[in-house]
PDB file of C-alpha atoms in Angstrom:
ATOM      1  CA  MET A   1      38.911  20.154  35.147  1.00 48.00           C
ATOM      2  CA  LYS A   2      40.840  22.212  33.249  1.00 44.00           C
ATOM      3  CA  LYS A   3      42.789  19.241  31.775  1.00 45.00           C
ATOM      4  CA  ARG A   4      39.821  17.617  31.057  1.00 46.00           C
ATOM      5  CA  VAL A   5      38.598  20.346  28.826  1.00 41.00           C
ATOM      6  CA  ALA A   6      41.723  20.922  27.077  1.00 45.00           C
ATOM      7  CA  GLY A   7      41.671  17.259  26.323  1.00 47.00           C
ATOM      8  CA  LEU A   8      38.108  17.506  24.944  1.00 43.00           C
ATOM      9  CA  LEU A   9      39.208  20.532  22.597  1.00 42.00           C
ATOM     10  CA  PHE A  10      42.278  18.682  21.308  1.00 44.00           C
ATOM     11  CA  LEU A  11      40.202  15.573  20.326  1.00 43.00           C
ATOM     12  CA  ALA A  12      37.495  17.647  18.576  1.00 46.00           C
ATOM     13  CA  LEU A  13      40.478  19.674  16.517  1.00 43.00           C
ATOM     14  CA  LEU A  14      41.810  16.161  15.574  1.00 41.00           C
ATOM     15  CA  SER A  15      38.218  14.806  14.421  1.00 46.00           C
ATOM     16  CA  PHE A  16      37.485  17.856  12.350  1.00 41.00           C
ATOM     17  CA  THR A  17      41.191  17.749  10.632  1.00 44.00           C
ATOM     18  CA  PHE A  18      40.467  14.085   9.549  1.00 41.00           C
ATOM     19  CA  THR A  19      37.041  14.989   8.154  1.00 46.00           C
ATOM     20  CA  ALA A  20      38.589  17.825   5.869  1.00 46.00           C
ATOM     21  CA  CYS A  21      41.073  15.667   4.609  1.00 43.00           C
ATOM     22  CA  GLY A  22      38.726  12.864   3.711  1.00 46.00           C
ATOM     23  CA  ASN A  23      36.345  15.102   1.689  1.00 47.00           C
ATOM     24  CA  ALA A  24      39.430  16.431  -0.259  1.00 45.00           C
ATOM     25  CA  ALA A  25      39.669  14.514  -3.711  1.00 44.00           C
ATOM     26  CA  ALA A  26      42.691  12.376  -4.125  1.00 43.00           C
ATOM     27  CA  PRO A  27      45.075  12.837  -6.897  1.00 42.00           C
ATOM     28  CA  GLY A  28      43.607  11.411 -10.046  1.00 41.00           C
ATOM     29  CA  ALA A  29      40.239  11.056  -8.644  1.00 39.00           C
ATOM     30  CA  SER A  30      37.171  12.322 -11.156  1.00 37.00           C
ATOM     31  CA  GLN A  31      34.427  14.219  -9.104  1.00 37.00           C
ATOM     32  CA  ALA A  32      30.973  14.645 -10.343  1.00 36.00           C
ATOM     33  CA  ARG A  33      29.803  17.309 -12.673  1.00 37.00           C
ATOM     34  CA  PRO A  34      26.434  18.772 -13.312  1.00 40.00           C
ATOM     35  CA  SER A  35      24.198  16.860 -15.649  1.00 40.00           C
ATOM     36  CA  GLY A  36      25.041  18.006 -18.986  1.00 41.00           C
ATOM     37  CA  GLU A  37      28.744  19.544 -18.313  1.00 43.00           C
ATOM     38  CA  THR A  38      31.715  17.691 -20.300  1.00 41.00           C
ATOM     39  CA  ASP A  39      35.392  17.780 -20.151  1.00 45.00           C
ATOM     40  CA  GLY A  40      34.933  19.835 -23.374  1.00 46.00           C
ATOM     41  CA  ILE A  41      34.944  16.713 -25.794  1.00 42.00           C
ATOM     42  CA  ASP A  42      31.965  16.658 -28.028  1.00 48.00           C
ATOM     43  CA  GLN A  43      29.573  13.896 -27.662  1.00 50.00           C
ATOM     44  CA  LYS A  44      28.057  12.710 -30.669  1.00 51.00           C
ATOM     45  CA  PRO A  45      24.719  11.071 -31.107  1.00 50.00           C
ATOM     46  CA  ASP A  46      24.084   7.674 -32.352  1.00 57.00           C
ATOM     47  CA  ALA A  47      23.034   7.326 -36.000  1.00 49.00           C
ATOM     48  CA  GLU A  48      19.765   6.067 -34.945  1.00 54.00           C
ATOM     49  CA  ASP A  49      19.238   9.360 -33.226  1.00 53.00           C
ATOM     50  CA  VAL A  50      19.877  11.547 -36.307  1.00 50.00           C
ATOM     51  CA  GLN A  51      16.963  12.685 -37.999  1.00 52.00           C
ATOM     52  CA  GLU A  52      16.796  13.907 -41.776  1.00 56.00           C
ATOM     53  CA  ALA A  53      15.294  17.447 -42.233  1.00 56.00           C
ATOM     54  CA  PRO A  54      11.413  17.161 -43.630  1.00 60.00           C
ATOM     55  CA  PRO A  55      11.223  17.872 -47.274  1.00 73.00           C
ATOM     56  CA  LYS A  56      10.464  21.188 -48.033  1.00 95.00           C
ATOM     57  CA  THR A  57       7.725  22.517 -50.575  1.00 97.00           C
ATOM     58  CA  VAL A  58       7.441  26.004 -52.266  1.00 98.00           C
ATOM     59  CA  VAL A  59       4.285  26.924 -54.543  1.00 98.00           C
ATOM     60  CA  VAL A  60       5.427  29.278 -57.467  1.00 98.00           C
ATOM     61  CA  TYR A  61       2.776  31.007 -59.493  1.00 98.00           C
ATOM     62  CA  PHE A  62       2.554  33.375 -62.094  1.00 98.00           C
ATOM     63  CA  SER A  63      -1.011  35.117 -62.559  1.00 98.00           C
ATOM     64  CA  CYS A  64      -2.050  38.150 -64.287  1.00 96.00           C
ATOM     65  CA  THR A  65      -5.577  37.838 -63.675  1.00 94.00           C
ATOM     66  CA  GLY A  66      -5.848  36.263 -60.174  1.00 96.00           C
ATOM     67  CA  THR A  67      -7.267  33.211 -61.213  1.00 96.00           C
ATOM     68  CA  THR A  68      -3.911  31.267 -60.990  1.00 98.00           C
ATOM     69  CA  LYS A  69      -2.751  33.066 -57.696  1.00 98.00           C
ATOM     70  CA  ARG A  70      -6.181  31.893 -55.988  1.00 98.00           C
ATOM     71  CA  LEU A  71      -5.536  28.078 -56.894  1.00 98.00           C
ATOM     72  CA  ALA A  72      -1.503  28.566 -55.850  1.00 98.00           C
ATOM     73  CA  GLU A  73      -2.556  29.984 -52.387  1.00 98.00           C
ATOM     74  CA  TYR A  74      -5.115  26.869 -51.865  1.00 98.00           C
ATOM     75  CA  ALA A  75      -2.042  24.708 -52.777  1.00 98.00           C
ATOM     76  CA  ALA A  76       0.096  26.358 -50.246  1.00 97.00           C
ATOM     77  CA  GLU A  77      -2.552  26.218 -47.692  1.00 97.00           C
ATOM     78  CA  VAL A  78      -3.003  22.737 -48.137  1.00 97.00           C
ATOM     79  CA  LEU A  79       0.354  21.622 -47.925  1.00 96.00           C
ATOM     80  CA  ASN A  80       1.813  24.164 -45.556  1.00 96.00           C
ATOM     81  CA  ALA A  81       4.164  25.109 -47.871  1.00 97.00           C
ATOM     82  CA  ASP A  82       5.869  28.451 -49.042  1.00 97.00           C
ATOM     83  CA  LEU A  83       4.356  30.460 -51.446  1.00 98.00           C
ATOM     84  CA  TYR A  84       6.335  32.837 -54.209  1.00 98.00           C
ATOM     85  CA  GLU A  85       4.659  34.858 -56.977  1.00 98.00           C
ATOM     86  CA  ILE A  86       6.863  35.176 -60.612  1.00 98.00           C
ATOM     87  CA  VAL A  87       6.575  38.920 -60.574  1.00 98.00           C
ATOM     88  CA  PRO A  88       7.304  40.366 -64.168  1.00 98.00           C
ATOM     89  CA  GLU A  89       9.696  43.374 -64.449  1.00 98.00           C
ATOM     90  CA  ILE A  90       7.513  44.887 -67.017  1.00 97.00           C
ATOM     91  CA  PRO A  91       3.939  44.238 -65.675  1.00 97.00           C
ATOM     92  CA  TYR A  92       1.472  42.911 -68.348  1.00 97.00           C
ATOM     93  CA  THR A  93      -1.236  45.387 -69.321  1.00 97.00           C
ATOM     94  CA  GLU A  94      -4.857  44.592 -70.441  1.00 95.00           C
ATOM     95  CA  GLU A  95      -3.613  45.508 -73.917  1.00 97.00           C
ATOM     96  CA  ASP A  96      -0.879  43.312 -73.896  1.00 97.00           C
ATOM     97  CA  LEU A  97      -2.956  40.419 -72.903  1.00 96.00           C
ATOM     98  CA  ASN A  98      -5.439  40.662 -75.794  1.00 96.00           C
ATOM     99  CA  TYR A  99      -5.733  37.397 -77.485  1.00 89.00           C
ATOM    100  CA  SER A 100      -7.346  38.683 -80.453  1.00 92.00           C
ATOM    101  CA  ASP A 101      -4.474  41.005 -81.471  1.00 96.00           C
ATOM    102  CA  SER A 102      -1.340  39.493 -83.066  1.00 95.00           C
ATOM    103  CA  SER A 103       0.612  42.348 -82.366  1.00 96.00           C
ATOM    104  CA  SER A 104       0.076  42.579 -78.424  1.00 97.00           C
ATOM    105  CA  ARG A 105       3.008  41.657 -75.975  1.00 98.00           C
ATOM    106  CA  ALA A 106       1.640  38.176 -75.273  1.00 97.00           C
ATOM    107  CA  SER A 107       1.003  37.116 -78.827  1.00 97.00           C
ATOM    108  CA  ARG A 108       4.589  38.261 -79.604  1.00 97.00           C
ATOM    109  CA  GLU A 109       6.374  36.473 -76.931  1.00 97.00           C
ATOM    110  CA  GLN A 110       4.044  33.358 -77.017  1.00 97.00           C
ATOM    111  CA  ASN A 111       5.167  32.811 -80.966  1.00 96.00           C
ATOM    112  CA  ASP A 112       9.051  33.075 -80.258  1.00 97.00           C
ATOM    113  CA  PRO A 113      10.235  30.310 -78.016  1.00 95.00           C
ATOM    114  CA  ASP A 114      13.408  32.208 -77.478  1.00 97.00           C
ATOM    115  CA  VAL A 115      12.003  35.043 -75.467  1.00 98.00           C
ATOM    116  CA  ARG A 116      12.633  35.366 -71.961  1.00 98.00           C
ATOM    117  CA  PRO A 117      10.418  38.013 -69.989  1.00 98.00           C
ATOM    118  CA  SER A 118      12.694  39.382 -67.082  1.00 98.00           C
ATOM    119  CA  ILE A 119      11.647  38.204 -63.479  1.00 98.00           C
ATOM    120  CA  SER A 120      11.785  40.980 -60.564  1.00 97.00           C
ATOM    121  CA  GLY A 121      12.930  39.454 -57.441  1.00 95.00           C
ATOM    122  CA  THR A 122      14.466  35.727 -56.792  1.00 96.00           C
ATOM    123  CA  ILE A 123      13.918  33.058 -54.328  1.00 96.00           C
ATOM    124  CA  GLU A 124      17.190  33.126 -52.409  1.00 92.00           C
ATOM    125  CA  ASN A 125      16.995  29.858 -50.975  1.00 95.00           C
ATOM    126  CA  MET A 126      15.793  27.833 -53.407  1.00 97.00           C
ATOM    127  CA  GLU A 127      18.276  25.103 -52.978  1.00 96.00           C
ATOM    128  CA  GLU A 128      16.700  24.248 -49.565  1.00 96.00           C
ATOM    129  CA  TYR A 129      13.292  23.397 -51.383  1.00 98.00           C
ATOM    130  CA  ASP A 130      13.087  19.249 -52.664  1.00 97.00           C
ATOM    131  CA  THR A 131       9.633  19.829 -54.230  1.00 97.00           C
ATOM    132  CA  VAL A 132       8.187  22.890 -56.404  1.00 98.00           C
ATOM    133  CA  LEU A 133       4.473  23.075 -57.219  1.00 98.00           C
ATOM    134  CA  LEU A 134       4.382  25.552 -60.375  1.00 98.00           C
ATOM    135  CA  ALA A 135       1.190  27.285 -61.485  1.00 98.00           C
ATOM    136  CA  TYR A 136       0.788  29.273 -64.517  1.00 98.00           C
ATOM    137  CA  PRO A 137      -2.133  29.957 -66.823  1.00 97.00           C
ATOM    138  CA  ILE A 138      -2.347  28.547 -70.018  1.00 96.00           C
ATOM    139  CA  TRP A 139      -1.416  31.064 -73.227  1.00 96.00           C
ATOM    140  CA  TRP A 140      -1.749  30.106 -76.648  1.00 93.00           C
ATOM    141  CA  GLY A 141      -1.829  26.579 -75.660  1.00 93.00           C
ATOM    142  CA  GLN A 142       1.479  26.765 -73.922  1.00 96.00           C
ATOM    143  CA  ALA A 143       2.809  28.035 -70.644  1.00 97.00           C
ATOM    144  CA  PRO A 144       3.800  31.815 -70.497  1.00 98.00           C
ATOM    145  CA  ARG A 145       7.300  32.689 -71.657  1.00 98.00           C
ATOM    146  CA  ILE A 146       8.250  34.035 -68.679  1.00 98.00           C
ATOM    147  CA  ILE A 147       7.934  30.448 -66.941  1.00 98.00           C
ATOM    148  CA  SER A 148      10.830  29.598 -69.248  1.00 98.00           C
ATOM    149  CA  THR A 149      12.421  32.509 -67.533  1.00 98.00           C
ATOM    150  CA  PHE A 150      11.993  30.930 -63.995  1.00 98.00           C
ATOM    151  CA  LEU A 151      13.007  27.641 -64.660  1.00 98.00           C
ATOM    152  CA  GLU A 152      16.432  28.666 -66.256  1.00 98.00           C
ATOM    153  CA  SER A 153      17.021  30.760 -63.383  1.00 97.00           C
ATOM    154  CA  TYR A 154      17.569  28.223 -60.813  1.00 98.00           C
ATOM    155  CA  ASP A 155      19.233  24.837 -60.255  1.00 97.00           C
ATOM    156  CA  PHE A 156      16.637  22.298 -60.419  1.00 98.00           C
ATOM    157  CA  THR A 157      18.678  19.116 -59.891  1.00 97.00           C
ATOM    158  CA  ASP A 158      16.885  16.392 -58.166  1.00 97.00           C
ATOM    159  CA  LYS A 159      13.885  18.248 -57.405  1.00 98.00           C
ATOM    160  CA  THR A 160      10.510  17.215 -58.011  1.00 97.00           C
ATOM    161  CA  VAL A 161       7.968  19.696 -59.985  1.00 98.00           C
ATOM    162  CA  VAL A 162       4.567  19.419 -59.990  1.00 98.00           C
ATOM    163  CA  PRO A 163       2.795  21.713 -63.069  1.00 98.00           C
ATOM    164  CA  PHE A 164      -0.277  22.718 -63.183  1.00 97.00           C
ATOM    165  CA  CYS A 165      -2.413  25.115 -64.987  1.00 97.00           C
ATOM    166  CA  THR A 166      -5.449  27.573 -65.236  1.00 97.00           C
ATOM    167  CA  SER A 167      -7.378  28.100 -68.416  1.00 93.00           C
ATOM    168  CA  HIS A 168     -10.976  28.588 -70.010  1.00 86.00           C
ATOM    169  CA  SER A 169     -11.018  25.618 -71.989  1.00 81.00           C
ATOM    170  CA  SER A 170      -7.658  24.579 -73.181  1.00 80.00           C
ATOM    171  CA  GLY A 171      -6.373  21.859 -71.340  1.00 86.00           C
ATOM    172  CA  ILE A 172      -2.647  21.248 -69.877  1.00 92.00           C
ATOM    173  CA  GLY A 173      -1.282  19.890 -73.286  1.00 89.00           C
ATOM    174  CA  SER A 174       2.008  19.805 -73.933  1.00 92.00           C
ATOM    175  CA  SER A 175       2.952  23.077 -71.909  1.00 95.00           C
ATOM    176  CA  ALA A 176       4.021  21.234 -69.274  1.00 94.00           C
ATOM    177  CA  VAL A 177       6.107  18.247 -71.192  1.00 94.00           C
ATOM    178  CA  ASN A 178       7.498  21.273 -73.180  1.00 95.00           C
ATOM    179  CA  LEU A 179       9.294  22.479 -69.931  1.00 96.00           C
ATOM    180  CA  HIS A 180      10.793  19.509 -69.177  1.00 97.00           C
ATOM    181  CA  GLY A 181      14.023  20.430 -71.442  1.00 96.00           C
ATOM    182  CA  LEU A 182      14.371  23.759 -69.496  1.00 97.00           C
ATOM    183  CA  CYS A 183      15.770  21.746 -66.432  1.00 97.00           C
ATOM    184  CA  PRO A 184      18.507  18.827 -66.024  1.00 97.00           C
ATOM    185  CA  ASP A 185      17.364  15.436 -66.680  1.00 97.00           C
ATOM    186  CA  SER A 186      17.326  14.700 -62.785  1.00 98.00           C
ATOM    187  CA  VAL A 187      13.871  16.254 -62.468  1.00 98.00           C
ATOM    188  CA  LYS A 188      11.392  14.192 -61.146  1.00 97.00           C
ATOM    189  CA  TRP A 189       8.331  15.688 -63.309  1.00 97.00           C
ATOM    190  CA  ARG A 190       4.900  14.684 -61.926  1.00 95.00           C
ATOM    191  CA  GLU A 191       1.974  14.881 -64.484  1.00 93.00           C
ATOM    192  CA  GLY A 192       0.163  18.733 -64.718  1.00 93.00           C
ATOM    193  CA  GLU A 193      -3.560  19.241 -64.387  1.00 96.00           C
ATOM    194  CA  ARG A 194      -5.552  21.457 -65.542  1.00 96.00           C
ATOM    195  CA  PHE A 195      -8.156  23.660 -63.446  1.00 97.00           C
ATOM    196  CA  SER A 196     -10.808  25.948 -64.288  1.00 95.00           C
ATOM    197  CA  SER A 197     -11.704  29.599 -62.818  1.00 92.00           C
ATOM    198  CA  GLY A 198     -14.259  27.903 -60.506  1.00 94.00           C
ATOM    199  CA  THR A 199     -11.912  25.268 -58.703  1.00 97.00           C
ATOM    200  CA  THR A 200     -12.279  25.424 -55.219  1.00 97.00           C
ATOM    201  CA  LYS A 201      -9.614  24.347 -52.460  1.00 97.00           C
ATOM    202  CA  VAL A 202     -11.439  21.403 -51.890  1.00 97.00           C
ATOM    203  CA  ASP A 203     -10.698  20.572 -55.297  1.00 97.00           C
ATOM    204  CA  ILE A 204      -7.101  21.255 -54.824  1.00 97.00           C
ATOM    205  CA  GLU A 205      -6.898  19.288 -51.603  1.00 97.00           C
ATOM    206  CA  LYS A 206      -8.249  16.221 -53.784  1.00 96.00           C
ATOM    207  CA  TRP A 207      -5.558  16.331 -56.198  1.00 96.00           C
ATOM    208  CA  ILE A 208      -2.831  17.117 -54.010  1.00 96.00           C
ATOM    209  CA  ASP A 209      -4.127  13.898 -51.714  1.00 94.00           C
ATOM    210  CA  GLY A 210      -4.100  11.981 -55.389  1.00 91.00           C
ATOM    211  CA  ILE A 211      -0.498  12.690 -56.319  1.00 88.00           C
ATOM    212  CA  ALA A 212       0.648  12.478 -52.508  1.00 77.00           C
ATOM    213  CA  VAL A 213       3.019  15.425 -52.638  1.00 73.00           C
TER     214      VAL A 213
END
C-alpha cells in the first residue's frame, strides 16, 4: 500500500513538472501583449487616416459707438468663430469723433494716410487663423487709420480677408480696396459689404452664406 501511494505521488510530481515547462516561453518566441502595447516602435498612421485641421476664422472689429461691434458679434456667432476687438491705446472721445470739426482727432487722422494710431493688445495666435473677417465703421469715406495699424501688425500671407463696414449712408466704396496694399499679394480678398445700423443677425447670416466663408 505504501509503495502504491508513493508511486502515485511520483507520477503527479512528474506531470506538474512537464506542464510548467510547457508553459514557459521558448527562447526567441514572442508573447501576447495587451491591446495597444508595442515594442517601443512608433506606429505611423496610414496617409488616408491623417486629417487636416479645419480652417480657423476670427472676426476682428473696431467700434466706437457699438454698431460695428454688434454686427461683428453676429458674424462670430454665425461662424462659431473667435472674436477680437481692436482697442485703441488712446480711446476716442465724442469730441474726437466730431465730423463737423476739421480739427478733431478723427478728422486729422483721416486727412493723413500715414497716421497709425496705436492698438492696445495683440492677437497672440494670429498664425493659426486662415480667414479674417474685418469689420469697421466708415470714417470720411474710408476705414479708420487704426485698421491700417492692425493690418500692418501681422503677417497675412495666404490668408483670406473679408472686409465689411457700417455707415449711415455711405457705401463701402474704395475703403476696402485701399487696404489691399497694406498686405502681401498672396492675401485672398473677398468683396466687401456695407451694413446699416438696423442690420439683424439674419441679415448677417444670409450675407455669410452668400460668400461661403
